[in-house]
Amino acid sequence: MTFTVADFIERFERFAPPTLAVSGDPIGLHFGSRQQAISKILVTLDVRPEVVDEAIDLGVDFIFAHHPPIFRPASRLDQDQPQQAMYNKIIQHGIAVYAAHTNLDAVAGGMNDWLSDLYEIRDTEILNSHTAIPYYRVTTYVPTDDLAAVKAAIFASGITDSENYANVAYQHLGIGTFKPQAAAQPARGQLDQQEKVNEVAFSFVCSKFDLNRALATIQASHPYEEAVTDVVTLENMAKPVGIGRVGNLEKAMPLADYAQLIKEKSNLSGLRLVVADPDRPVKRVAVLGGAGEKYYQDALAKGADTFITGDVYYHTAHDMQAAGLNVIDPGHHFESICKPHLLDLFKNWQAEDGWPVEIFMSQLNTDPFSFV
């Protein structure tokens, strides 16, 4: 079995579709070809020269990164510049590189949910919603004798599954009528004869990202040349998606104690605090992986008393403080939590789908900052 970059991308983008990314974010394939066969995957937060060397030592041919390696367009490839020399080394060694940035931040069960779980934030909601996922009701009409095959194919795809329920569908009986024309190759009936067939209307709900796969699965498993299928937009089911989470601690605690909890859980040697009110206990917390200072107004609007995010700018810190918001800044590298979670996720998919690959997690710390 050959496993390609395209195979990986198809599976990953079912989990975190590109349309979940913030506008202008350079996610996706940065190096390599979708047709390229891959056998060893390395998961990393950053693509740095030392990470590329690690990949080469391991014989890796595919790097999955959270941070896009070409965040700003390169105007030249000067081999005397380490970052640009790294690009050349990636190409020379035939390594494909794929990045999932704000789509991984936004997706349910992604970066900000991992951080929320780590920092004991419960009953979370989205901090800033920038898009919504449309949902559809799909109905296909199947001869009663063939329903089991169509139903089995749809259920096996996982398209109908929700968070807490699997194999969710609805069906009711009816009668289908048709007259095959000269060029038809009917599975039922005779040419130029009006036919009546006992059929079942089989319905299920799926997201925009599963719709094409659902239609293809129906067509592949349906006995008819032309499977009659209705697709209806469910305006009441559009699911908001966005970056950051806000929720509550099970029990309020002093700011200093909560900052210490974050420091320990993220294995940090230090972090920065913006203290608006040292005596107010921490209860409702917003968290946004990476540099999220521009969303502090959303944290306030959602009732947060404390905001966890990285790379807080000096003057914005003043604004947050004046607005009464305590801020915990663990730096940008606290997003490295993604590495073990992605490793587990990919290994689960490997077990489910039989990927013929080895999967590694980068052992390097790419945080450029240290505390003295």
CSV table of C-alpha atoms in Angstrom, one decimal:
chain,number,residue,atom,x,y,z
A,1,MET,CA,0.0,0.0,0.0
A,2,THR,CA,1.4,3.4,-1.0
A,3,PHE,CA,0.5,6.3,1.3
A,4,THR,CA,0.8,9.8,-0.3
A,5,VAL,CA,0.8,13.4,0.9
A,6,ALA,CA,-2.7,13.7,-0.7
A,7,ASP,CA,-3.9,10.7,1.5
A,8,PHE,CA,-2.7,12.5,4.6
A,9,ILE,CA,-4.1,15.8,3.6
A,10,GLU,CA,-7.5,14.4,2.8
A,11,ARG,CA,-7.8,12.7,6.2
A,12,PHE,CA,-6.5,15.7,8.2
A,13,GLU,CA,-8.7,18.2,6.4
A,14,ARG,CA,-11.7,16.2,7.3
A,15,PHE,CA,-10.7,16.9,10.9
A,16,ALA,CA,-9.6,20.6,10.5
A,17,PRO,CA,-10.8,21.9,7.1
A,18,PRO,CA,-8.9,24.9,5.6
A,19,THR,CA,-12.0,27.0,5.6
A,20,LEU,CA,-11.8,27.2,9.4
A,21,ALA,CA,-8.6,29.2,9.2
A,22,VAL,CA,-8.5,33.0,9.7
A,23,SER,CA,-8.4,34.9,6.4
A,24,GLY,CA,-4.8,35.2,5.0
A,25,ASP,CA,-3.3,32.4,7.1
A,26,PRO,CA,-0.8,30.5,4.8
A,27,ILE,CA,-1.8,27.0,5.8
A,28,GLY,CA,-1.5,23.9,3.7
A,29,LEU,CA,1.3,22.3,1.7
A,30,HIS,CA,4.4,24.4,1.7
A,31,PHE,CA,6.9,21.9,0.2
A,32,GLY,CA,6.6,18.8,-1.8
A,33,SER,CA,3.9,17.2,-4.0
A,34,ARG,CA,0.5,15.8,-3.2
A,35,GLN,CA,1.4,12.7,-5.3
A,36,GLN,CA,4.6,12.1,-3.2
A,37,ALA,CA,4.7,8.8,-1.3
A,38,ILE,CA,5.6,9.1,2.3
A,39,SER,CA,6.7,6.6,4.9
A,40,LYS,CA,7.9,8.7,7.9
A,41,ILE,CA,6.0,11.6,9.5
A,42,LEU,CA,7.5,14.1,12.0
A,43,VAL,CA,5.2,16.3,14.1
A,44,THR,CA,6.6,19.6,15.2
A,45,LEU,CA,5.4,23.1,16.4
A,46,ASP,CA,8.0,25.0,14.3
A,47,VAL,CA,10.0,24.2,11.2
A,48,ARG,CA,13.5,25.4,12.2
A,49,PRO,CA,16.9,24.4,10.8
A,50,GLU,CA,17.5,22.1,13.7
A,51,VAL,CA,14.1,20.4,13.2
A,52,VAL,CA,14.9,19.8,9.6
A,53,ASP,CA,18.2,18.2,10.6
A,54,GLU,CA,16.3,16.0,13.1
A,55,ALA,CA,13.9,15.0,10.3
A,56,ILE,CA,16.8,14.1,8.0
A,57,ASP,CA,18.5,12.0,10.7
A,58,LEU,CA,15.2,10.1,11.2
A,59,GLY,CA,14.8,9.6,7.4
A,60,VAL,CA,11.5,11.6,7.6
A,61,ASP,CA,9.9,12.5,4.3
A,62,PHE,CA,6.9,14.4,5.7
A,63,ILE,CA,6.8,17.2,8.3
A,64,PHE,CA,3.6,18.3,9.9
A,65,ALA,CA,3.9,21.7,11.6
A,66,HIS,CA,1.6,24.0,13.4
A,67,HIS,CA,3.4,27.1,12.4
A,68,PRO,CA,3.7,27.7,8.6
A,69,PRO,CA,7.4,27.7,7.6
A,70,ILE,CA,6.9,30.3,4.9
A,71,PHE,CA,4.7,32.7,6.9
A,72,ARG,CA,5.8,35.7,4.8
A,73,PRO,CA,6.6,35.3,1.1
A,74,ALA,CA,10.3,34.8,0.5
A,75,SER,CA,11.8,37.3,-1.9
A,76,ARG,CA,15.1,35.4,-2.4
A,77,LEU,CA,16.8,32.1,-1.5
A,78,ASP,CA,20.2,33.3,-0.1
A,79,GLN,CA,22.0,30.2,1.0
A,80,ASP,CA,24.0,32.3,3.5
A,81,GLN,CA,20.8,33.0,5.4
A,82,PRO,CA,19.9,30.1,7.8
A,83,GLN,CA,16.2,30.1,7.2
A,84,GLN,CA,16.6,30.3,3.4
A,85,ALA,CA,19.3,27.6,3.5
A,86,MET,CA,16.8,25.5,5.4
A,87,TYR,CA,14.3,25.8,2.5
A,88,ASN,CA,16.9,24.5,0.1
A,89,LYS,CA,17.7,21.6,2.4
A,90,ILE,CA,14.1,20.6,2.6
A,91,ILE,CA,13.9,20.6,-1.2
A,92,GLN,CA,17.2,18.7,-1.6
A,93,HIS,CA,16.1,15.9,0.7
A,94,GLY,CA,12.6,15.6,-0.8
A,95,ILE,CA,10.7,16.4,2.4
A,96,ALA,CA,7.1,17.5,2.1
A,97,VAL,CA,6.0,20.0,4.7
A,98,TYR,CA,2.4,20.7,5.6
A,99,ALA,CA,1.1,23.3,8.1
A,100,ALA,CA,-2.2,23.6,10.0
A,101,HIS,CA,-2.3,26.9,11.9
A,102,THR,CA,-5.5,28.8,12.7
A,103,ASN,CA,-7.7,25.9,11.4
A,104,LEU,CA,-6.1,23.8,14.1
A,105,ASP,CA,-6.7,26.6,16.6
A,106,ALA,CA,-10.4,26.8,15.7
A,107,VAL,CA,-11.5,23.2,15.2
A,108,ALA,CA,-13.4,21.5,18.0
A,109,GLY,CA,-11.0,19.1,19.7
A,110,GLY,CA,-8.0,21.1,18.6
A,111,MET,CA,-5.4,23.5,20.0
A,112,ASN,CA,-7.6,25.7,22.2
A,113,ASP,CA,-9.6,22.8,23.6
A,114,TRP,CA,-6.3,21.0,24.5
A,115,LEU,CA,-5.2,24.1,26.3
A,116,SER,CA,-8.5,24.5,28.1
A,117,ASP,CA,-8.3,20.9,29.3
A,118,LEU,CA,-4.7,21.4,30.5
A,119,TYR,CA,-5.6,24.5,32.4
A,120,GLU,CA,-8.7,23.0,34.0
A,121,ILE,CA,-11.1,25.4,32.2
A,122,ARG,CA,-14.6,23.8,32.0
A,123,ASP,CA,-17.9,24.4,30.2
A,124,THR,CA,-16.1,26.3,27.4
A,125,GLU,CA,-17.5,28.4,24.6
A,126,ILE,CA,-15.8,30.0,21.6
A,127,LEU,CA,-14.0,33.2,22.4
A,128,ASN,CA,-14.2,34.7,18.9
A,129,SER,CA,-16.3,33.2,16.1
A,130,HIS,CA,-15.1,34.0,12.6
A,131,THR,CA,-17.1,31.5,10.6
A,132,ALA,CA,-19.8,28.9,10.8
A,133,ILE,CA,-20.1,25.3,9.4
A,134,PRO,CA,-23.2,24.7,7.3
A,135,TYR,CA,-25.1,21.5,7.8
A,136,TYR,CA,-27.4,19.7,5.4
A,137,ARG,CA,-30.1,17.1,5.4
A,138,VAL,CA,-29.4,14.5,2.7
A,139,THR,CA,-32.1,12.2,1.5
A,140,THR,CA,-31.7,9.5,-1.0
A,141,TYR,CA,-34.4,7.1,-2.3
A,142,VAL,CA,-33.5,3.4,-2.3
A,143,PRO,CA,-35.3,0.2,-3.3
A,144,THR,CA,-36.2,-1.6,-0.1
A,145,ASP,CA,-34.1,-4.6,-1.0
A,146,ASP,CA,-31.0,-2.4,-1.4
A,147,LEU,CA,-31.4,-0.2,1.6
A,148,ALA,CA,-29.0,-2.3,3.8
A,149,ALA,CA,-26.1,-1.9,1.4
A,150,VAL,CA,-26.5,1.9,1.1
A,151,LYS,CA,-27.1,2.3,4.9
A,152,ALA,CA,-24.0,0.2,5.7
A,153,ALA,CA,-21.8,2.3,3.4
A,154,ILE,CA,-23.0,5.6,4.8
A,155,PHE,CA,-22.7,4.4,8.4
A,156,ALA,CA,-19.2,2.9,7.8
A,157,SER,CA,-18.0,6.3,6.5
A,158,GLY,CA,-18.8,8.0,9.9
A,159,ILE,CA,-20.5,10.8,8.1
A,160,THR,CA,-23.7,10.6,10.2
A,161,ASP,CA,-21.9,10.4,13.6
A,162,SER,CA,-22.2,13.2,16.1
A,163,GLU,CA,-20.2,13.8,19.3
A,164,ASN,CA,-22.3,11.3,21.4
A,165,TYR,CA,-24.2,9.3,18.8
A,166,ALA,CA,-23.2,7.0,15.9
A,167,ASN,CA,-25.3,5.9,12.8
A,168,VAL,CA,-27.8,8.6,13.1
A,169,ALA,CA,-30.5,8.5,10.3
A,170,TYR,CA,-34.2,8.5,9.5
A,171,GLN,CA,-36.2,6.5,7.0
A,172,HIS,CA,-39.8,6.1,5.7
A,173,LEU,CA,-41.5,4.1,3.0
A,174,GLY,CA,-42.7,5.3,-0.3
A,175,ILE,CA,-43.1,4.4,-4.0
A,176,GLY,CA,-40.7,5.5,-6.7
A,177,THR,CA,-41.9,5.8,-10.3
A,178,PHE,CA,-39.8,6.1,-13.5
A,179,LYS,CA,-39.7,5.1,-17.2
A,180,PRO,CA,-36.3,4.0,-18.5
A,181,GLN,CA,-35.4,5.6,-21.9
A,182,ALA,CA,-33.5,4.2,-24.8
A,183,ALA,CA,-29.9,4.8,-23.5
A,184,ALA,CA,-30.7,3.7,-19.9
A,185,GLN,CA,-29.3,0.7,-18.2
A,186,PRO,CA,-31.9,0.2,-15.5
A,187,ALA,CA,-31.2,-1.8,-12.3
A,188,ARG,CA,-35.0,-2.2,-12.1
A,189,GLY,CA,-37.7,-2.4,-14.8
A,190,GLN,CA,-37.7,-2.5,-18.6
A,191,LEU,CA,-37.0,0.1,-21.3
A,192,ASP,CA,-39.9,2.4,-22.2
A,193,GLN,CA,-42.1,0.8,-19.4
A,194,GLN,CA,-43.5,2.9,-16.5
A,195,GLU,CA,-42.2,1.3,-13.3
A,196,LYS,CA,-43.3,1.4,-9.7
A,197,VAL,CA,-40.8,0.4,-7.0
A,198,ASN,CA,-41.2,0.2,-3.3
A,199,GLU,CA,-38.5,2.5,-1.9
A,200,VAL,CA,-37.3,3.9,1.3
A,201,ALA,CA,-36.4,7.6,1.8
A,202,PHE,CA,-33.2,7.4,3.8
A,203,SER,CA,-32.1,10.7,5.4
A,204,PHE,CA,-29.2,11.9,7.5
A,205,VAL,CA,-27.5,15.1,8.5
A,206,CYS,CA,-23.9,16.0,7.6
A,207,SER,CA,-21.6,19.0,7.5
A,208,LYS,CA,-20.5,20.9,4.5
A,209,PHE,CA,-17.1,19.2,4.8
A,210,ASP,CA,-18.7,15.7,4.5
A,211,LEU,CA,-21.2,16.5,1.8
A,212,ASN,CA,-19.2,15.6,-1.3
A,213,ARG,CA,-18.1,12.3,0.4
A,214,ALA,CA,-21.7,11.6,1.3
A,215,LEU,CA,-22.9,12.0,-2.2
A,216,ALA,CA,-20.0,9.9,-3.6
A,217,THR,CA,-20.8,7.2,-1.1
A,218,ILE,CA,-24.5,7.2,-2.1
A,219,GLN,CA,-23.6,7.0,-5.7
A,220,ALA,CA,-21.1,4.2,-5.2
A,221,SER,CA,-23.5,2.0,-3.1
A,222,HIS,CA,-26.8,2.8,-4.8
A,223,PRO,CA,-28.2,0.3,-7.3
A,224,TYR,CA,-29.5,3.0,-9.7
A,225,GLU,CA,-27.6,4.7,-12.5
A,226,GLU,CA,-28.9,8.0,-11.2
A,227,ALA,CA,-29.5,8.0,-7.5
A,228,VAL,CA,-32.1,10.6,-6.7
A,229,THR,CA,-30.8,12.6,-3.8
A,230,ASP,CA,-32.1,15.8,-2.1
A,231,VAL,CA,-29.8,18.2,-0.3
A,232,VAL,CA,-31.5,20.7,2.0
A,233,THR,CA,-29.6,23.4,3.9
A,234,LEU,CA,-30.5,23.4,7.6
A,235,GLU,CA,-30.4,27.1,8.6
A,236,ASN,CA,-31.0,26.2,12.3
A,237,MET,CA,-28.0,23.9,12.5
A,238,ALA,CA,-25.1,26.1,11.3
A,239,LYS,CA,-22.3,25.6,13.9
A,240,PRO,CA,-20.2,28.6,14.9
A,241,VAL,CA,-16.4,28.1,14.7
A,242,GLY,CA,-13.7,30.4,16.0
A,243,ILE,CA,-10.4,30.7,17.9
A,244,GLY,CA,-9.9,30.8,21.6
A,245,ARG,CA,-12.1,29.4,24.4
A,246,VAL,CA,-13.6,30.9,27.5
A,247,GLY,CA,-15.0,28.9,30.5
A,248,ASN,CA,-14.9,28.5,34.2
A,249,LEU,CA,-12.6,26.9,36.8
A,250,GLU,CA,-14.3,24.4,39.0
A,251,LYS,CA,-13.2,26.4,42.0
A,252,ALA,CA,-11.9,30.0,42.1
A,253,MET,CA,-8.3,30.5,43.1
A,254,PRO,CA,-5.8,33.3,43.7
A,255,LEU,CA,-4.2,34.7,40.5
A,256,ALA,CA,-0.7,33.8,41.8
A,257,ASP,CA,-1.8,30.2,42.4
A,258,TYR,CA,-3.4,29.8,39.0
A,259,ALA,CA,-0.3,31.3,37.3
A,260,GLN,CA,1.8,28.7,39.1
A,261,LEU,CA,-0.5,26.0,37.9
A,262,ILE,CA,-0.1,27.1,34.3
A,263,LYS,CA,3.7,27.3,34.8
A,264,GLU,CA,3.9,23.8,36.1
A,265,LYS,CA,1.4,22.2,33.6
A,266,SER,CA,3.2,23.7,30.7
A,267,ASN,CA,6.7,23.0,32.2
A,268,LEU,CA,7.7,26.7,31.9
A,269,SER,CA,10.7,28.3,33.6
A,270,GLY,CA,8.8,31.6,33.8
A,271,LEU,CA,5.8,33.6,32.5
A,272,ARG,CA,4.6,37.2,32.5
A,273,LEU,CA,1.6,38.5,34.5
A,274,VAL,CA,-0.4,41.7,33.8
A,275,VAL,CA,-2.1,42.3,37.1
A,276,ALA,CA,-5.2,44.5,37.0
A,277,ASP,CA,-6.6,43.3,40.4
A,278,PRO,CA,-4.3,41.2,42.5
A,279,ASP,CA,-7.1,40.4,45.0
A,280,ARG,CA,-9.7,39.2,42.6
A,281,PRO,CA,-9.8,35.4,42.4
A,282,VAL,CA,-9.6,33.7,39.1
A,283,LYS,CA,-12.9,32.0,38.1
A,284,ARG,CA,-13.8,32.7,34.5
A,285,VAL,CA,-10.9,32.3,32.1
A,286,ALA,CA,-10.3,32.9,28.4
A,287,VAL,CA,-7.4,31.1,26.6
A,288,LEU,CA,-6.0,31.6,23.1
A,289,GLY,CA,-2.9,29.8,21.9
A,290,GLY,CA,-0.3,31.9,20.2
A,291,ALA,CA,-0.4,35.6,20.1
A,292,GLY,CA,-4.0,36.5,21.0
A,293,GLU,CA,-3.8,40.0,22.5
A,294,LYS,CA,-6.1,41.6,19.9
A,295,TYR,CA,-8.9,39.4,21.2
A,296,TYR,CA,-8.9,40.8,24.7
A,297,GLN,CA,-12.1,42.7,24.2
A,298,ASP,CA,-13.8,39.4,23.4
A,299,ALA,CA,-12.5,38.0,26.7
A,300,LEU,CA,-14.0,41.0,28.5
A,301,ALA,CA,-17.3,40.7,26.6
A,302,LYS,CA,-17.5,37.0,27.6
A,303,GLY,CA,-17.1,37.9,31.2
A,304,ALA,CA,-13.5,36.6,31.7
A,305,ASP,CA,-11.6,37.9,34.6
A,306,THR,CA,-8.3,36.4,33.4
A,307,PHE,CA,-6.9,35.9,29.8
A,308,ILE,CA,-4.2,33.4,29.0
A,309,THR,CA,-2.3,34.2,25.7
A,310,GLY,CA,1.2,34.7,24.5
A,311,ASP,CA,3.4,37.5,23.1
A,312,VAL,CA,1.5,40.4,24.8
A,313,TYR,CA,2.6,43.8,23.5
A,314,TYR,CA,3.7,46.4,26.1
A,315,HIS,CA,1.1,49.0,25.2
A,316,THR,CA,-1.7,46.5,24.8
A,317,ALA,CA,-0.9,45.2,28.2
A,318,HIS,CA,-1.6,48.7,29.6
A,319,ASP,CA,-4.9,48.6,27.8
A,320,MET,CA,-5.8,45.3,29.3
A,321,GLN,CA,-4.8,46.4,32.7
A,322,ALA,CA,-6.8,49.5,32.5
A,323,ALA,CA,-9.8,47.5,31.4
A,324,GLY,CA,-9.6,45.4,34.6
A,325,LEU,CA,-8.4,42.2,32.9
A,326,ASN,CA,-5.7,40.0,34.5
A,327,VAL,CA,-3.4,38.5,31.9
A,328,ILE,CA,-1.2,35.4,32.0
A,329,ASP,CA,1.4,35.4,29.2
A,330,PRO,CA,3.2,32.0,29.0
A,331,GLY,CA,4.9,33.0,25.7
A,332,HIS,CA,4.1,31.6,22.3
A,333,HIS,CA,5.8,28.2,22.8
A,334,PHE,CA,3.0,27.0,25.2
A,335,GLU,CA,1.4,25.8,21.9
A,336,SER,CA,3.9,22.9,21.9
A,337,ILE,CA,1.1,21.1,23.7
A,338,CYS,CA,0.0,20.2,20.2
A,339,LYS,CA,2.8,17.8,19.6
A,340,PRO,CA,1.8,14.9,21.8
A,341,HIS,CA,-1.9,15.5,21.0
A,342,LEU,CA,-1.2,15.4,17.2
A,343,LEU,CA,1.0,12.3,17.6
A,344,ASP,CA,-1.9,10.5,19.4
A,345,LEU,CA,-4.4,11.7,16.8
A,346,PHE,CA,-2.3,10.5,13.9
A,347,LYS,CA,-1.6,7.2,15.5
A,348,ASN,CA,-5.3,6.6,16.0
A,349,TRP,CA,-5.9,7.3,12.3
A,350,GLN,CA,-3.0,5.1,11.4
A,351,ALA,CA,-4.6,2.2,13.4
A,352,GLU,CA,-8.1,2.9,11.9
A,353,ASP,CA,-7.0,3.2,8.3
A,354,GLY,CA,-3.8,1.1,8.2
A,355,TRP,CA,-1.3,3.8,7.2
A,356,PRO,CA,2.0,2.2,6.3
A,357,VAL,CA,4.1,4.9,8.0
A,358,GLU,CA,6.1,5.6,11.1
A,359,ILE,CA,5.1,8.7,13.1
A,360,PHE,CA,7.6,10.6,15.3
A,361,MET,CA,7.2,13.6,17.6
A,362,SER,CA,10.0,16.2,17.4
A,363,GLN,CA,12.1,16.1,20.6
A,364,LEU,CA,13.5,19.6,20.1
A,365,ASN,CA,12.5,22.7,22.1
A,366,THR,CA,12.2,25.5,19.6
A,367,ASP,CA,11.4,28.2,22.2
A,368,PRO,CA,13.9,31.0,21.6
A,369,PHE,CA,13.3,32.6,25.0
A,370,SER,CA,14.8,31.7,28.4
A,371,PHE,CA,14.5,33.2,31.8
A,372,VAL,CA,17.4,34.2,34.1
